[in-house]
Amino acid sequence: MGSERRERMRVLGARLRALRAEAGLTGAALAQRAGVGQPTVSKVETGRMVPSVDVLDRLCRALNLDESVAGEVHDLLVAVESAIATDSEPAGLPAGLVVDDAVRGARSVRSFQCVVLPALLQSAEYARHVFESAPDSTPEAVGRAVAARVERQSVLFEPGRESVFVLTEAVLRTWPGTPALMLAQLDRLLAVESLSTVRLGVIPWRRPVPLLPRHGFTLCDQQAVVVEAFTGERVSVDSAEVAAYEETFDRFQGAAVFGDEARELLLRVMKEFRELGDTVTP
């Protein structure tokens, strides 16, 4: 993360922390008033998380900020987003954290994937393979990226959030490493699927897809879409493009199975990986 970006995140967080102190609120009290998780308030105030516009609006209302102060805070967020747009990571740090940054402050996340598991659902070892596949990656950079990805997955457990994931069955069968790695990964999917804040759907290979998927994408709060291509990720806030991806997501979601059917499919794939055992080497 660039120094300018870090500094602007720190300034935004410090300003919100000062405003909370002036209001005589604890972080927990502010989180409750705003309808966000306490970890979100803590991460924003310490400069470790960029809030979405929706989250920032919630915090401003919970703090009873007048129009001028709320405008000042939003200007600080614009400055952070500007730094993100122009920031470049140091050489050797794998790409692939854009989607992580985009979803951290979103209250509603909808992700479709046709090859690789969504970032929020990846186990540490699966994520390690994802980052190691990036050009010019180094062990140190991969380790930092994996740690950051796993830490950001805590948003799945925050109340008031909704995460919907739709995968093709191909995602479950496109695997790195060993069958044992995928057994652990699929077990994680079963655990996450049971969360009240998460819906996990799979499009079985026996069903035709409503349209041919070309890449994965993630929608954040109906305000932005992270489009994932082979060469990298980009964030679009163009309303027409976001709306087009929302319609596309709805079509894929309509073809997916959820609940018991999704769990049965996961268990069936796990059985096949067990049968593979350690006969396949990376």
GROMACS .gro file of C-alpha atoms in nm:
model
  282
    1MET     CA    1   0.000   0.000   0.000
    2GLY     CA    2   0.141   0.340  -0.099
    3SER     CA    3   0.242   0.592   0.166
    4GLU     CA    4  -0.001   0.857   0.035
    5ARG     CA    5  -0.290   0.614   0.055
    6ARG     CA    6  -0.195   0.508   0.408
    7GLU     CA    7  -0.171   0.869   0.520
    8ARG     CA    8  -0.510   0.966   0.377
    9MET     CA    9  -0.672   0.662   0.540
   10ARG     CA   10  -0.508   0.761   0.869
   11VAL     CA   11  -0.638   1.118   0.842
   12LEU     CA   12  -0.993   1.000   0.768
   13GLY     CA   13  -0.984   0.756   1.057
   14ALA     CA   14  -0.843   1.011   1.301
   15ARG     CA   15  -1.111   1.264   1.208
   16LEU     CA   16  -1.391   1.012   1.265
   17ARG     CA   17  -1.236   0.904   1.593
   18ALA     CA   18  -1.221   1.267   1.711
   19LEU     CA   19  -1.583   1.326   1.611
   20ARG     CA   20  -1.689   1.014   1.800
   21ALA     CA   21  -1.503   1.134   2.110
   22GLU     CA   22  -1.672   1.476   2.082
   23ALA     CA   23  -2.008   1.298   2.071
   24GLY     CA   24  -1.919   1.106   2.386
   25LEU     CA   25  -1.969   0.766   2.222
   26THR     CA   26  -1.771   0.447   2.250
   27GLY     CA   27  -1.686   0.255   1.936
   28ALA     CA   28  -1.945  -0.008   2.030
   29ALA     CA   29  -2.215   0.256   2.083
   30LEU     CA   30  -2.140   0.421   1.749
   31ALA     CA   31  -2.147   0.084   1.571
   32GLN     CA   32  -2.486   0.005   1.723
   33ARG     CA   33  -2.632   0.343   1.628
   34ALA     CA   34  -2.497   0.318   1.274
   35GLY     CA   35  -2.601  -0.043   1.223
   36VAL     CA   36  -2.249  -0.160   1.139
   37GLY     CA   37  -2.015  -0.404   1.307
   38GLN     CA   38  -1.786  -0.278   1.582
   39PRO     CA   39  -1.480  -0.417   1.396
   40THR     CA   40  -1.576  -0.191   1.104
   41VAL     CA   41  -1.567   0.120   1.326
   42SER     CA   42  -1.234   0.014   1.475
   43LYS     CA   43  -1.074  -0.059   1.137
   44VAL     CA   44  -1.194   0.268   0.983
   45GLU     CA   45  -1.073   0.475   1.280
   46THR     CA   46  -0.730   0.311   1.278
   47GLY     CA   47  -0.685   0.356   0.904
   48ARG     CA   48  -0.702  -0.014   0.823
   49MET     CA   49  -1.024  -0.002   0.623
   50VAL     CA   50  -1.175   0.223   0.357
   51PRO     CA   51  -1.548   0.262   0.430
   52SER     CA   52  -1.802   0.255   0.151
   53VAL     CA   53  -2.011   0.568   0.095
   54ASP     CA   54  -2.305   0.389   0.257
   55VAL     CA   55  -2.107   0.304   0.571
   56LEU     CA   56  -1.972   0.657   0.595
   57ASP     CA   57  -2.325   0.797   0.561
   58ARG     CA   58  -2.439   0.570   0.844
   59LEU     CA   59  -2.156   0.688   1.068
   60CYS     CA   60  -2.225   1.053   0.989
   61ARG     CA   61  -2.593   1.015   1.074
   62ALA     CA   62  -2.513   0.825   1.393
   63LEU     CA   63  -2.281   1.108   1.496
   64ASN     CA   64  -2.547   1.369   1.413
   65LEU     CA   65  -2.300   1.564   1.199
   66ASP     CA   66  -2.420   1.884   1.039
   67GLU     CA   67  -2.400   1.924   0.663
   68SER     CA   68  -2.064   2.102   0.656
   69VAL     CA   69  -1.884   1.852   0.881
   70ALA     CA   70  -2.038   1.557   0.697
   71GLY     CA   71  -1.920   1.714   0.373
   72GLU     CA   72  -1.569   1.749   0.515
   73VAL     CA   73  -1.565   1.380   0.611
   74HIS     CA   74  -1.688   1.277   0.267
   75ASP     CA   75  -1.416   1.490   0.107
   76LEU     CA   76  -1.161   1.291   0.310
   77LEU     CA   77  -1.307   0.970   0.168
   78VAL     CA   78  -1.284   1.110  -0.185
   79ALA     CA   79  -0.916   1.185  -0.119
   80VAL     CA   80  -0.860   0.825  -0.008
   81GLU     CA   81  -1.035   0.689  -0.317
   82SER     CA   82  -0.827   0.917  -0.536
   83ALA     CA   83  -0.510   0.780  -0.379
   84ILE     CA   84  -0.635   0.424  -0.433
   85ALA     CA   85  -0.697   0.496  -0.801
   86THR     CA   86  -0.341   0.620  -0.856
   87ASP     CA   87  -0.164   0.395  -0.607
   88SER     CA   88   0.066   0.120  -0.724
   89GLU     CA   89   0.194  -0.162  -0.509
   90PRO     CA   90   0.567  -0.221  -0.457
   91ALA     CA   91   0.734  -0.459  -0.698
   92GLY     CA   92   0.687  -0.821  -0.602
   93LEU     CA   93   0.349  -0.778  -0.429
   94PRO     CA   94   0.090  -0.993  -0.605
   95ALA     CA   95  -0.218  -0.836  -0.754
   96GLY     CA   96  -0.558  -0.957  -0.642
   97LEU     CA   97  -0.644  -0.749  -0.336
   98VAL     CA   98  -0.861  -0.496  -0.518
   99VAL     CA   99  -1.175  -0.700  -0.458
  100ASP     CA  100  -1.082  -0.735  -0.089
  101ASP     CA  101  -1.057  -0.358  -0.051
  102ALA     CA  102  -1.384  -0.297  -0.234
  103VAL     CA  103  -1.595  -0.531  -0.021
  104ARG     CA  104  -1.467  -0.432   0.322
  105GLY     CA  105  -1.707  -0.143   0.372
  106ALA     CA  106  -1.998  -0.284   0.171
  107ARG     CA  107  -2.312  -0.397   0.350
  108SER     CA  108  -2.429  -0.606   0.055
  109VAL     CA  109  -2.186  -0.817  -0.147
  110ARG     CA  110  -2.286  -1.036  -0.442
  111SER     CA  111  -2.014  -1.234  -0.617
  112PHE     CA  112  -2.025  -1.461  -0.921
  113GLN     CA  113  -1.728  -1.683  -1.002
  114CYS     CA  114  -1.674  -1.935  -1.281
  115VAL     CA  115  -1.316  -2.055  -1.218
  116VAL     CA  116  -1.161  -1.932  -0.891
  117LEU     CA  117  -1.331  -1.923  -0.552
  118PRO     CA  118  -1.444  -1.579  -0.428
  119ALA     CA  119  -1.176  -1.402  -0.224
  120LEU     CA  120  -1.394  -1.396   0.087
  121LEU     CA  121  -1.430  -1.775   0.082
  122GLN     CA  122  -1.070  -1.878   0.016
  123SER     CA  123  -0.878  -2.073   0.277
  124ALA     CA  124  -0.526  -1.953   0.353
  125GLU     CA  125  -0.364  -2.230   0.150
  126TYR     CA  126  -0.595  -2.179  -0.147
  127ALA     CA  127  -0.524  -1.803  -0.137
  128ARG     CA  128  -0.152  -1.878  -0.124
  129HIS     CA  129  -0.177  -2.062  -0.456
  130VAL     CA  130  -0.377  -1.772  -0.604
  131PHE     CA  131  -0.112  -1.517  -0.512
  132GLU     CA  132   0.182  -1.741  -0.601
  133SER     CA  133   0.045  -1.766  -0.956
  134ALA     CA  134   0.090  -1.391  -1.003
  135PRO     CA  135   0.394  -1.282  -1.207
  136ASP     CA  136   0.703  -1.173  -1.009
  137SER     CA  137   0.556  -1.277  -0.674
  138THR     CA  138   0.794  -1.329  -0.381
  139PRO     CA  139   0.744  -1.549  -0.072
  140GLU     CA  140   0.740  -1.242   0.155
  141ALA     CA  141   0.483  -1.059  -0.057
  142VAL     CA  142   0.266  -1.369  -0.089
  143GLY     CA  143   0.271  -1.415   0.288
  144ARG     CA  144   0.158  -1.055   0.344
  145ALA     CA  145  -0.115  -1.084   0.083
  146VAL     CA  146  -0.250  -1.410   0.227
  147ALA     CA  147  -0.256  -1.265   0.580
  148ALA     CA  148  -0.441  -0.956   0.456
  149ARG     CA  149  -0.698  -1.163   0.267
  150VAL     CA  150  -0.771  -1.390   0.564
  151GLU     CA  151  -0.800  -1.091   0.801
  152ARG     CA  152  -1.049  -0.919   0.573
  153GLN     CA  153  -1.272  -1.226   0.568
  154SER     CA  154  -1.391  -1.132   0.917
  155VAL     CA  155  -1.656  -0.916   0.747
  156LEU     CA  156  -1.852  -1.235   0.677
  157PHE     CA  157  -1.935  -1.262   1.046
  158GLU     CA  158  -2.044  -0.903   1.106
  159PRO     CA  159  -2.418  -0.858   1.173
  160GLY     CA  160  -2.609  -0.642   0.931
  161ARG     CA  161  -2.415  -0.765   0.629
  162GLU     CA  162  -2.542  -0.986   0.348
  163SER     CA  163  -2.310  -1.183   0.122
  164VAL     CA  164  -2.442  -1.388  -0.170
  165PHE     CA  165  -2.203  -1.608  -0.367
  166VAL     CA  166  -2.289  -1.792  -0.687
  167LEU     CA  167  -2.037  -2.039  -0.827
  168THR     CA  168  -2.036  -2.271  -1.121
  169GLU     CA  169  -1.960  -2.632  -1.033
  170ALA     CA  170  -1.639  -2.584  -1.233
  171VAL     CA  171  -1.508  -2.364  -0.950
  172LEU     CA  172  -1.529  -2.660  -0.712
  173ARG     CA  173  -1.341  -2.879  -0.957
  174THR     CA  174  -1.070  -2.634  -1.066
  175TRP     CA  175  -0.819  -2.687  -0.792
  176PRO     CA  176  -0.459  -2.611  -0.701
  177GLY     CA  177  -0.227  -2.813  -0.478
  178THR     CA  178  -0.354  -3.148  -0.358
  179PRO     CA  179  -0.691  -3.315  -0.298
  180ALA     CA  180  -0.632  -3.262   0.075
  181LEU     CA  181  -0.615  -2.885   0.020
  182MET     CA  182  -0.947  -2.892  -0.162
  183LEU     CA  183  -1.109  -3.110   0.104
  184ALA     CA  184  -1.018  -2.847   0.364
  185GLN     CA  185  -1.140  -2.571   0.132
  186LEU     CA  186  -1.474  -2.741   0.065
  187ASP     CA  187  -1.518  -2.803   0.437
  188ARG     CA  188  -1.475  -2.428   0.486
  189LEU     CA  189  -1.747  -2.364   0.228
  190LEU     CA  190  -1.984  -2.588   0.423
  191ALA     CA  191  -1.910  -2.393   0.742
  192VAL     CA  192  -1.956  -2.053   0.577
  193GLU     CA  193  -2.278  -2.163   0.405
  194SER     CA  194  -2.433  -2.217   0.748
  195LEU     CA  195  -2.388  -1.850   0.848
  196SER     CA  196  -2.704  -1.643   0.864
  197THR     CA  197  -2.524  -1.360   0.684
  198VAL     CA  198  -2.424  -1.575   0.385
  199ARG     CA  199  -2.604  -1.742   0.093
  200LEU     CA  200  -2.401  -1.982  -0.118
  201GLY     CA  201  -2.533  -2.108  -0.449
  202VAL     CA  202  -2.382  -2.345  -0.706
  203ILE     CA  203  -2.481  -2.390  -1.069
  204PRO     CA  204  -2.457  -2.769  -1.124
  205TRP     CA  205  -2.288  -2.883  -1.443
  206ARG     CA  206  -2.606  -3.075  -1.527
  207ARG     CA  207  -2.791  -2.742  -1.569
  208PRO     CA  208  -2.735  -2.515  -1.867
  209VAL     CA  209  -2.607  -2.170  -1.781
  210PRO     CA  210  -2.832  -1.875  -1.875
  211LEU     CA  211  -2.538  -1.717  -2.060
  212LEU     CA  212  -2.178  -1.815  -2.109
  213PRO     CA  213  -1.963  -1.674  -1.827
  214ARG     CA  214  -1.649  -1.489  -1.933
  215HIS     CA  215  -1.509  -1.380  -1.598
  216GLY     CA  216  -1.592  -1.336  -1.232
  217PHE     CA  217  -1.724  -1.017  -1.077
  218THR     CA  218  -1.834  -0.880  -0.741
  219LEU     CA  219  -2.109  -0.624  -0.676
  220CYS     CA  220  -2.077  -0.394  -0.374
  221ASP     CA  221  -2.382  -0.211  -0.234
  222GLN     CA  222  -2.537  -0.156  -0.580
  223GLN     CA  223  -2.276   0.119  -0.617
  224ALA     CA  224  -1.972  -0.053  -0.763
  225VAL     CA  225  -1.864  -0.368  -0.941
  226VAL     CA  226  -1.521  -0.530  -0.929
  227VAL     CA  227  -1.457  -0.694  -1.265
  228GLU     CA  228  -1.197  -0.969  -1.250
  229ALA     CA  229  -0.996  -1.046  -1.563
  230PHE     CA  230  -0.684  -1.254  -1.625
  231THR     CA  231  -0.463  -0.946  -1.625
  232GLY     CA  232  -0.605  -0.791  -1.308
  233GLU     CA  233  -0.910  -0.634  -1.148
  234ARG     CA  234  -1.083  -0.303  -1.203
  235VAL     CA  235  -1.353  -0.121  -1.007
  236SER     CA  236  -1.635   0.051  -1.193
  237VAL     CA  237  -1.889   0.288  -1.038
  238ASP     CA  238  -2.059   0.361  -1.371
  239SER     CA  239  -2.430   0.319  -1.295
  240ALA     CA  240  -2.512   0.162  -1.632
  241GLU     CA  241  -2.233  -0.094  -1.602
  242VAL     CA  242  -2.326  -0.175  -1.242
  243ALA     CA  243  -2.688  -0.225  -1.347
  244ALA     CA  244  -2.583  -0.455  -1.632
  245TYR     CA  245  -2.380  -0.670  -1.395
  246GLU     CA  246  -2.669  -0.678  -1.146
  247GLU     CA  247  -2.895  -0.817  -1.418
  248THR     CA  248  -2.628  -1.072  -1.511
  249PHE     CA  249  -2.587  -1.178  -1.148
  250ASP     CA  250  -2.963  -1.227  -1.111
  251ARG     CA  251  -2.963  -1.460  -1.413
  252PHE     CA  252  -2.680  -1.673  -1.275
  253GLN     CA  253  -2.842  -1.675  -0.931
  254GLY     CA  254  -3.163  -1.803  -1.084
  255ALA     CA  255  -2.979  -2.104  -1.225
  256ALA     CA  256  -2.806  -2.194  -0.897
  257VAL     CA  257  -2.911  -2.434  -0.621
  258PHE     CA  258  -2.898  -2.321  -0.259
  259GLY     CA  259  -2.947  -2.473   0.085
  260ASP     CA  260  -2.973  -2.853   0.104
  261GLU     CA  261  -2.913  -2.898  -0.268
  262ALA     CA  262  -2.593  -2.692  -0.255
  263ARG     CA  263  -2.469  -2.881   0.052
  264GLU     CA  264  -2.539  -3.216  -0.113
  265LEU     CA  265  -2.341  -3.106  -0.417
  266LEU     CA  266  -2.049  -2.995  -0.198
  267LEU     CA  267  -2.050  -3.328  -0.012
  268ARG     CA  268  -2.055  -3.518  -0.341
  269VAL     CA  269  -1.753  -3.328  -0.471
  270MET     CA  270  -1.574  -3.384  -0.139
  271LYS     CA  271  -1.633  -3.760  -0.173
  272GLU     CA  272  -1.467  -3.753  -0.514
  273PHE     CA  273  -1.165  -3.566  -0.378
  274ARG     CA  274  -1.133  -3.824  -0.099
  275GLU     CA  275  -1.127  -4.096  -0.363
  276LEU     CA  276  -0.847  -3.914  -0.539
  277GLY     CA  277  -0.653  -3.923  -0.214
  278ASP     CA  278  -0.287  -3.838  -0.254
  279THR     CA  279  -0.256  -3.998  -0.597
  280VAL     CA  280  -0.238  -3.656  -0.764
  281THR     CA  281   0.066  -3.438  -0.704
  282PRO     CA  282   0.091  -3.064  -0.774
   0.00000   0.00000   0.00000
